[in-house]
Structures are given as structure tokens and as C-alpha cells.
Amino acid sequence: MKNYKFIRFIEFGDLFELFFFSAILTLIAIRIYLQLTGFPQIGSGIFHIAHLLFGGFFMLFSILGLLTFLNNDLKPYWAILGGIGFGTFIDEIGKFLTRDNDYFFQPTFAIIYVIFILLYLLYKSIERIQIFTPEEYLINSINLLEDLEIRNLDKEEKEDALEYLAKSNKKNNIVVFLKKVFSGNIDLPDQSPSSYESLKRKIRRLYRFFLHKSWSEYVIAAFFIARSLLYISTGVSLIYSINNHMAAGTVSSLLNSHGLPELIKTFALISQAILTIIGAIIITRSRKRAYKFFRAGVLVSIFILQVFNFYSNPLYALFSTAGDLLLLGALSYVIRVEK
């Protein structure tokens, strides 16, 4: 039996986030469309074509694309297509958990939320395994070499390739050759970057242009503080009531009046506010550390606050969670850029 090796793609996080966010946004778009159009059906008579089938086809095309084409530039599009398919598919999960195929099954939003959270936790658990072997670094640099043949690599991508090679086996002749290639000592055809790569470069340049402004860090801090205040404003009455009960020393009355879930939600509101304030204080000293505190506050919102929102107001929670996930993706991106 062959000894198969699993070579990890170092930048898989970008592809996962494209898949993840496109799935969330597709789910929201479908719910909005169905709500506005009165839940139309495709088919007539005994036929009813569920949109779950379209999700399956989108995921199939995504898999076939990944199996067929080597181009790294196409991977983001396959990830987005797969996310659209998964979002379309998972939207109808309620039909397959009930005897009467109830699309409006009340716990559907909560089940979908748990599935996405588990997906995110799986991704983070893989991401934390950051110890790559010299062989994996070499294979990833060779992977970038394919892009160098198809299009131009920007300065940062070439630096990434050289960094991978620095962590590879320096005695390997392939490593020596690739260092010359990525250092520009060997000429290769001049090709234009893909639209996706062009967009990434523009975003990166825009971010760096923004950071060069003296007021940029204050704007970032103000944004996250305003976001935190917005969340707290939704729970002011609850916080005020709990404070009165605590002042009176009637903890049992507090639990009977509001229940443990509301108490947990209140502490979550306070926790994310504290994390945001810490990030705002230290952002002028270390943007990367500040972003990590902001990200921790967003995670508190996703894993605690939104859980209770899904129980009380599922549709609002879906939109709110989508916003938090987009913000989480943006923070993850700028943290990688800061590194």
C-alpha cells in the first residue's frame, strides 16, 4: 500500500472564508427573495423542484472545477460557487428533519447556526496547526511558481515564496533554483494578474494607504466602540434591571425575573465592550494586538449573543450574524496583513 502524504495549502484560510461568507450571504439572499415574492414554487402538479437541488448542482460544479483545473487563480471562484451551493442546500434542512417536510420548522435557524459555528470551529482548529514541514513549505512555493508562469506575482507574493523556501531544506537543489526564480534572477513571461488577484492587490493597497493617514487608527477604534455601544443599547433595560436586583442583593429574584440566559447575555454584552475598549486603547501601540481584541469581541457576539438572538428573533439574528462574520473575516485578513 502506498504511503500517501497530505500536503497542506498554507493559505487555505482565504478560500475557506470565501466559501463560508458566500454560503451565509446566499442563505440570507434566498430568505429575503422568498419572503418578498411570497414563497413561489418551481414546478406544477405533482412536481415541486426544491432549491436544494440547485445547491447540489452548484457544489458539484465546484468540485468538478477543482478536480479539472490546476489554475490557482480559479480556486477562489470554485470556493465561492461551493459556498453558494452549500448555502442553497442548507436552507432547506427543515424539510428533512420533519415528517411533514416543514420548510418553516421553527428551530431551523438555530440548527443552521450551529452547523456554521461547527464549520468555523473546524476551520480554526485546522488553522491553529501552524507547524508546517519543510516539504510542505517547498510544495507551497512550487504552487506559487505555477502562478508565476501564468501571471505576475506582486512583491508580497514573491516575499511569501522566498519565506517558504527559507523554511525548506536549503540543501535541496530545487530550493536553490526556486530562490533564483523568485528573486528575479531568471526571466519568466510577463502576464497580467487575474481579476481576483487584482482585487486583492487593490484592497491591500487601499488598506495600506488608509493606514498612512494619521487619523486612521482613531477611525478604526471609533468604529468598533460605536458597534459595541450599539449592541449595549439593545440591552440597556436588561442591564439596568439586573443592576437594581444586584444592588438589592436579591440574586434569586434576579434569576426568577430574567432567567440565567438573560444574565449570560448581559455579561456577554459587557465582555465584548471591555474587549473593544482594550483594543481601542492599545491600537496606537500595536494594531495587530488591537485587532485581536476586536476579533475576540466579535467572537463573543457570534458564540454567545447571537445564540440568544436566534432563539428570540431568528431573522434578525441571521442578518446580525452575517455582519459579524463579515467583520470577523475582515479582521482575520488585516491581522494576516499585519503579520
CSV table of C-alpha atoms in Angstrom, one decimal:
chain,number,residue,atom,x,y,z
A,1,MET,CA,0.0,0.0,0.0
A,2,LYS,CA,1.3,3.4,-0.9
A,3,ASN,CA,2.4,5.9,1.8
A,4,TYR,CA,0.2,8.9,0.9
A,5,LYS,CA,1.3,12.3,2.2
A,6,PHE,CA,-1.2,15.1,3.0
A,7,ILE,CA,0.4,18.4,1.9
A,8,ARG,CA,-1.5,21.3,3.4
A,9,PHE,CA,-2.2,24.5,1.5
A,10,ILE,CA,-0.7,27.3,3.7
A,11,GLU,CA,-3.2,29.9,2.5
A,12,PHE,CA,-6.3,27.8,2.8
A,13,GLY,CA,-7.9,30.3,5.2
A,14,ASP,CA,-8.7,32.7,2.3
A,15,LEU,CA,-10.5,30.0,0.4
A,16,PHE,CA,-12.4,28.9,3.5
A,17,GLU,CA,-13.6,32.4,4.3
A,18,LEU,CA,-14.8,32.9,0.7
A,19,PHE,CA,-16.8,29.6,1.0
A,20,PHE,CA,-18.1,30.5,4.4
A,21,PHE,CA,-19.3,34.0,3.7
A,22,SER,CA,-20.7,33.2,0.3
A,23,ALA,CA,-22.8,30.4,2.0
A,24,ILE,CA,-24.1,32.8,4.6
A,25,LEU,CA,-24.9,35.6,2.1
A,26,THR,CA,-26.6,33.1,-0.2
A,27,LEU,CA,-28.8,31.8,2.7
A,28,ILE,CA,-29.8,35.4,3.5
A,29,ALA,CA,-30.5,36.3,-0.1
A,30,ILE,CA,-32.7,33.2,-0.5
A,31,ARG,CA,-34.7,34.0,2.6
A,32,ILE,CA,-35.2,37.6,1.5
A,33,TYR,CA,-36.2,36.7,-2.0
A,34,LEU,CA,-38.7,34.1,-0.8
A,35,GLN,CA,-40.2,36.5,1.8
A,36,LEU,CA,-40.6,39.3,-0.8
A,37,THR,CA,-42.1,37.0,-3.5
A,38,GLY,CA,-44.5,35.0,-1.3
A,39,PHE,CA,-42.5,31.8,-1.4
A,40,PRO,CA,-43.0,30.8,-5.1
A,41,GLN,CA,-42.5,27.2,-6.2
A,42,ILE,CA,-40.8,25.8,-9.2
A,43,GLY,CA,-43.0,23.1,-10.9
A,44,SER,CA,-46.6,22.3,-11.1
A,45,GLY,CA,-48.9,19.4,-10.4
A,46,ILE,CA,-47.1,16.6,-8.6
A,47,PHE,CA,-43.7,18.2,-9.2
A,48,HIS,CA,-42.0,20.6,-6.9
A,49,ILE,CA,-38.4,21.3,-7.6
A,50,ALA,CA,-36.7,22.3,-4.3
A,51,HIS,CA,-33.9,24.8,-4.5
A,52,LEU,CA,-31.8,22.3,-2.5
A,53,LEU,CA,-31.3,20.6,-5.9
A,54,PHE,CA,-29.7,23.7,-7.3
A,55,GLY,CA,-27.4,23.9,-4.3
A,56,GLY,CA,-26.3,20.3,-5.0
A,57,PHE,CA,-25.5,21.2,-8.7
A,58,PHE,CA,-23.5,24.3,-7.6
A,59,MET,CA,-21.5,22.2,-5.2
A,60,LEU,CA,-21.0,19.5,-7.9
A,61,PHE,CA,-19.7,22.1,-10.4
A,62,SER,CA,-17.4,23.5,-7.7
A,63,ILE,CA,-15.9,20.0,-7.1
A,64,LEU,CA,-15.6,19.3,-10.8
A,65,GLY,CA,-13.8,22.6,-11.3
A,66,LEU,CA,-11.3,21.8,-8.5
A,67,LEU,CA,-10.7,18.4,-10.0
A,68,THR,CA,-10.3,19.6,-13.5
A,69,PHE,CA,-8.3,22.8,-13.5
A,70,LEU,CA,-4.9,23.4,-12.0
A,71,ASN,CA,-5.1,27.2,-12.0
A,72,ASN,CA,-4.7,28.7,-8.5
A,73,ASP,CA,-6.5,31.8,-9.7
A,74,LEU,CA,-9.7,29.8,-10.2
A,75,LYS,CA,-9.7,28.4,-6.7
A,76,PRO,CA,-11.4,31.4,-5.2
A,77,TYR,CA,-14.3,31.2,-7.7
A,78,TRP,CA,-14.7,27.4,-7.0
A,79,ALA,CA,-14.8,28.3,-3.3
A,80,ILE,CA,-17.5,30.9,-3.9
A,81,LEU,CA,-19.5,28.6,-6.1
A,82,GLY,CA,-19.3,25.9,-3.5
A,83,GLY,CA,-20.4,28.3,-0.8
A,84,ILE,CA,-23.4,29.4,-2.9
A,85,GLY,CA,-24.3,25.7,-3.3
A,86,PHE,CA,-23.9,24.9,0.4
A,87,GLY,CA,-26.0,27.9,1.4
A,88,THR,CA,-28.7,27.0,-1.0
A,89,PHE,CA,-28.6,23.4,0.2
A,90,ILE,CA,-28.6,24.0,3.9
A,91,ASP,CA,-31.5,26.5,3.7
A,92,GLU,CA,-34.0,23.5,3.3
A,93,ILE,CA,-32.7,21.4,6.1
A,94,GLY,CA,-36.0,21.9,8.0
A,95,LYS,CA,-37.7,19.8,5.3
A,96,PHE,CA,-35.6,16.8,6.0
A,97,LEU,CA,-35.9,16.9,9.8
A,98,THR,CA,-39.7,16.8,10.0
A,99,ARG,CA,-42.3,14.2,8.9
A,100,ASP,CA,-44.3,16.8,7.0
A,101,ASN,CA,-41.3,18.4,5.2
A,102,ASP,CA,-41.9,21.6,7.0
A,103,TYR,CA,-39.7,24.4,5.5
A,104,PHE,CA,-40.8,26.7,8.2
A,105,PHE,CA,-39.8,24.4,11.1
A,106,GLN,CA,-39.1,26.8,13.9
A,107,PRO,CA,-35.7,25.5,15.1
A,108,THR,CA,-34.3,25.6,11.5
A,109,PHE,CA,-32.4,28.8,12.0
A,110,ALA,CA,-30.8,27.6,15.2
A,111,ILE,CA,-29.8,24.3,13.5
A,112,ILE,CA,-28.2,26.2,10.6
A,113,TYR,CA,-26.4,28.5,13.0
A,114,VAL,CA,-24.9,25.5,14.9
A,115,ILE,CA,-23.8,23.9,11.6
A,116,PHE,CA,-22.0,27.1,10.6
A,117,ILE,CA,-20.4,27.5,14.0
A,118,LEU,CA,-19.1,24.0,13.9
A,119,LEU,CA,-17.7,24.6,10.5
A,120,TYR,CA,-16.0,27.7,11.8
A,121,LEU,CA,-14.6,25.9,14.8
A,122,LEU,CA,-13.3,23.1,12.5
A,123,TYR,CA,-11.6,25.7,10.4
A,124,LYS,CA,-10.0,27.4,13.4
A,125,SER,CA,-8.8,24.1,14.8
A,126,ILE,CA,-7.0,23.4,11.5
A,127,GLU,CA,-5.7,26.9,11.3
A,128,ARG,CA,-4.1,26.6,14.7
A,129,ILE,CA,-1.9,23.8,13.5
A,130,GLN,CA,0.7,26.2,12.1
A,131,ILE,CA,3.6,23.8,12.2
A,132,PHE,CA,4.4,23.0,8.6
A,133,THR,CA,7.1,20.6,7.5
A,134,PRO,CA,10.0,21.8,5.2
A,135,GLU,CA,8.4,19.7,2.5
A,136,GLU,CA,5.1,21.5,2.8
A,137,TYR,CA,6.8,24.8,2.5
A,138,LEU,CA,8.6,23.7,-0.6
A,139,ILE,CA,5.4,22.3,-2.3
A,140,ASN,CA,3.6,25.6,-1.5
A,141,SER,CA,6.4,27.6,-3.1
A,142,ILE,CA,6.2,25.4,-6.2
A,143,ASN,CA,2.5,26.0,-6.1
A,144,LEU,CA,3.3,29.8,-6.4
A,145,LEU,CA,5.7,29.0,-9.2
A,146,GLU,CA,2.6,27.9,-11.3
A,147,ASP,CA,1.2,31.4,-10.7
A,148,LEU,CA,4.4,33.0,-11.7
A,149,GLU,CA,4.2,31.3,-15.1
A,150,ILE,CA,0.6,32.2,-15.7
A,151,ARG,CA,0.7,35.8,-14.4
A,152,ASN,CA,2.8,38.3,-12.5
A,153,LEU,CA,3.3,37.9,-8.7
A,154,ASP,CA,3.3,41.0,-6.7
A,155,LYS,CA,6.1,41.9,-4.3
A,156,GLU,CA,4.4,40.3,-1.2
A,157,GLU,CA,3.7,37.1,-3.0
A,158,LYS,CA,7.3,36.8,-4.1
A,159,GLU,CA,8.3,37.5,-0.5
A,160,ASP,CA,5.9,34.8,0.7
A,161,ALA,CA,7.6,32.3,-1.7
A,162,LEU,CA,11.0,33.3,-0.5
A,163,GLU,CA,9.9,32.9,3.1
A,164,TYR,CA,8.6,29.4,2.3
A,165,LEU,CA,11.9,28.5,0.7
A,166,ALA,CA,13.8,29.8,3.7
A,167,LYS,CA,11.9,27.3,5.8
A,168,SER,CA,12.5,24.4,3.4
A,169,ASN,CA,15.5,22.2,3.1
A,170,LYS,CA,18.3,24.6,2.0
A,171,LYS,CA,20.4,21.7,0.6
A,172,ASN,CA,17.7,20.7,-1.9
A,173,ASN,CA,18.7,21.7,-5.4
A,174,ILE,CA,15.1,22.6,-6.2
A,175,VAL,CA,15.1,25.1,-3.3
A,176,VAL,CA,18.3,26.8,-4.7
A,177,PHE,CA,16.8,27.0,-8.1
A,178,LEU,CA,13.5,28.4,-6.9
A,179,LYS,CA,15.2,31.1,-4.8
A,180,LYS,CA,16.8,32.4,-8.0
A,181,VAL,CA,13.5,32.4,-9.8
A,182,PHE,CA,11.6,34.3,-7.1
A,183,SER,CA,14.5,36.7,-6.6
A,184,GLY,CA,14.1,37.7,-10.2
A,185,ASN,CA,17.4,36.3,-11.4
A,186,ILE,CA,15.6,34.2,-14.0
A,187,ASP,CA,13.3,35.8,-16.5
A,188,LEU,CA,9.8,34.5,-17.0
A,189,PRO,CA,6.9,35.5,-19.3
A,190,ASP,CA,5.2,38.8,-18.3
A,191,GLN,CA,1.5,38.0,-17.7
A,192,SER,CA,-1.4,40.0,-16.3
A,193,PRO,CA,-2.8,39.1,-12.9
A,194,SER,CA,-6.3,37.7,-12.6
A,195,SER,CA,-9.3,39.8,-11.7
A,196,TYR,CA,-9.4,38.2,-8.2
A,197,GLU,CA,-5.7,38.9,-7.6
A,198,SER,CA,-6.1,42.4,-8.9
A,199,LEU,CA,-8.9,43.0,-6.4
A,200,LYS,CA,-6.8,41.6,-3.6
A,201,ARG,CA,-3.9,43.9,-4.5
A,202,LYS,CA,-6.2,46.9,-4.7
A,203,ILE,CA,-7.7,46.1,-1.3
A,204,ARG,CA,-4.2,45.6,0.2
A,205,ARG,CA,-3.0,48.9,-1.3
A,206,LEU,CA,-6.2,50.7,-0.1
A,207,TYR,CA,-5.7,49.3,3.4
A,208,ARG,CA,-2.1,50.5,3.5
A,209,PHE,CA,-3.0,53.9,2.0
A,210,PHE,CA,-5.6,54.2,4.8
A,211,LEU,CA,-3.1,53.3,7.5
A,212,HIS,CA,-0.7,56.0,6.4
A,213,LYS,CA,-3.3,58.6,7.5
A,214,SER,CA,-2.6,59.9,11.0
A,215,TRP,CA,-6.3,59.6,11.9
A,216,SER,CA,-6.8,56.0,10.6
A,217,GLU,CA,-6.3,54.2,13.9
A,218,TYR,CA,-8.8,56.6,15.7
A,219,VAL,CA,-11.4,55.9,13.0
A,220,ILE,CA,-10.9,52.1,13.4
A,221,ALA,CA,-11.2,52.4,17.2
A,222,ALA,CA,-14.3,54.7,16.9
A,223,PHE,CA,-16.0,52.2,14.6
A,224,PHE,CA,-15.6,49.3,17.0
A,225,ILE,CA,-16.6,51.4,20.0
A,226,ALA,CA,-19.7,52.6,18.1
A,227,ARG,CA,-20.5,48.9,17.2
A,228,SER,CA,-20.1,47.9,20.9
A,229,LEU,CA,-22.4,50.8,22.1
A,230,LEU,CA,-25.0,49.7,19.5
A,231,TYR,CA,-25.0,46.2,21.0
A,232,ILE,CA,-25.2,47.5,24.5
A,233,SER,CA,-28.0,49.9,23.7
A,234,THR,CA,-30.2,46.9,22.8
A,235,GLY,CA,-29.7,45.6,26.3
A,236,VAL,CA,-29.8,48.7,28.4
A,237,SER,CA,-33.1,48.0,30.0
A,238,LEU,CA,-32.0,44.5,30.9
A,239,ILE,CA,-28.6,45.7,32.3
A,240,TYR,CA,-30.4,48.4,34.3
A,241,SER,CA,-32.9,45.9,35.8
A,242,ILE,CA,-30.2,43.4,36.6
A,243,ASN,CA,-28.2,46.2,38.3
A,244,ASN,CA,-31.1,47.0,40.5
A,245,HIS,CA,-31.6,43.4,41.6
A,246,MET,CA,-27.9,43.1,42.3
A,247,ALA,CA,-27.9,46.3,44.4
A,248,ALA,CA,-30.8,44.9,46.4
A,249,GLY,CA,-28.9,41.6,46.8
A,250,THR,CA,-31.7,39.5,45.5
A,251,VAL,CA,-29.9,37.1,43.2
A,252,SER,CA,-32.7,34.5,43.4
A,253,SER,CA,-35.2,37.3,42.4
A,254,LEU,CA,-32.9,38.2,39.5
A,255,LEU,CA,-32.8,34.6,38.2
A,256,ASN,CA,-36.6,34.2,38.6
A,257,SER,CA,-37.2,37.5,36.9
A,258,HIS,CA,-34.9,37.3,33.9
A,259,GLY,CA,-33.5,33.8,33.9
A,260,LEU,CA,-30.0,32.6,33.5
A,261,PRO,CA,-29.9,33.1,29.7
A,262,GLU,CA,-30.5,36.8,30.0
A,263,LEU,CA,-27.9,37.1,32.7
A,264,ILE,CA,-25.4,35.3,30.4
A,265,LYS,CA,-26.3,37.6,27.6
A,266,THR,CA,-25.7,40.7,29.8
A,267,PHE,CA,-22.3,39.5,30.8
A,268,ALA,CA,-21.5,38.8,27.1
A,269,LEU,CA,-22.5,42.4,26.3
A,270,ILE,CA,-20.2,43.7,29.0
A,271,SER,CA,-17.4,41.4,28.0
A,272,GLN,CA,-17.4,42.4,24.3
A,273,ALA,CA,-17.5,46.1,25.4
A,274,ILE,CA,-14.4,45.6,27.6
A,275,LEU,CA,-12.5,43.7,24.8
A,276,THR,CA,-13.4,46.5,22.4
A,277,ILE,CA,-12.2,49.2,24.9
A,278,ILE,CA,-8.9,47.4,25.4
A,279,GLY,CA,-8.4,47.2,21.7
A,280,ALA,CA,-9.1,50.9,21.2
A,281,ILE,CA,-6.6,51.8,23.9
A,282,ILE,CA,-3.7,49.8,22.5
A,283,ILE,CA,-4.3,50.4,18.8
A,284,THR,CA,-1.8,53.2,18.6
A,285,ARG,CA,0.9,50.9,20.1
A,286,SER,CA,0.1,47.7,18.3
A,287,ARG,CA,-2.5,47.4,15.6
A,288,LYS,CA,-2.2,43.6,15.4
A,289,ARG,CA,-2.8,43.2,19.2
A,290,ALA,CA,-5.7,45.6,19.0
A,291,TYR,CA,-7.3,43.7,16.1
A,292,LYS,CA,-7.0,40.5,18.1
A,293,PHE,CA,-9.0,42.1,20.9
A,294,PHE,CA,-11.6,43.4,18.4
A,295,ARG,CA,-11.8,39.9,17.0
A,296,ALA,CA,-12.3,38.4,20.4
A,297,GLY,CA,-15.2,40.8,21.0
A,298,VAL,CA,-16.8,39.8,17.6
A,299,LEU,CA,-16.4,36.1,18.6
A,300,VAL,CA,-18.2,36.8,21.9
A,301,SER,CA,-21.0,38.3,19.9
A,302,ILE,CA,-21.1,35.3,17.5
A,303,PHE,CA,-20.8,32.5,20.0
A,304,ILE,CA,-23.0,33.9,22.9
A,305,LEU,CA,-25.1,36.9,21.9
A,306,GLN,CA,-26.3,35.6,18.6
A,307,VAL,CA,-27.3,32.2,20.2
A,308,PHE,CA,-29.9,34.0,22.2
A,309,ASN,CA,-30.9,36.2,19.3
A,310,PHE,CA,-31.6,33.2,17.2
A,311,TYR,CA,-34.0,32.0,20.0
A,312,SER,CA,-35.9,35.3,20.2
A,313,ASN,CA,-35.6,36.7,16.7
A,314,PRO,CA,-34.2,34.3,14.1
A,315,LEU,CA,-34.3,36.5,11.1
A,316,TYR,CA,-32.7,39.5,12.8
A,317,ALA,CA,-30.1,37.1,14.2
A,318,LEU,CA,-29.3,35.8,10.7
A,319,PHE,CA,-28.5,39.3,9.4
A,320,SER,CA,-26.6,40.3,12.6
A,321,THR,CA,-24.6,37.1,12.4
A,322,ALA,CA,-23.8,37.7,8.8
A,323,GLY,CA,-22.5,41.1,9.7
A,324,ASP,CA,-20.4,39.7,12.5
A,325,LEU,CA,-19.0,37.0,10.2
A,326,LEU,CA,-18.0,39.6,7.5
A,327,LEU,CA,-16.4,41.7,10.2
A,328,LEU,CA,-14.6,38.6,11.5
A,329,GLY,CA,-13.3,37.8,8.0
A,330,ALA,CA,-12.1,41.4,7.6
A,331,LEU,CA,-10.2,41.3,10.9
A,332,SER,CA,-8.6,37.9,10.1
A,333,TYR,CA,-7.4,39.4,6.8
A,334,VAL,CA,-5.9,42.6,8.3
A,335,ILE,CA,-4.2,40.5,11.0
A,336,ARG,CA,-2.6,38.4,8.3
A,337,VAL,CA,-1.5,41.6,6.5
A,338,GLU,CA,-0.1,43.0,9.8
A,339,LYS,CA,1.9,39.8,10.2
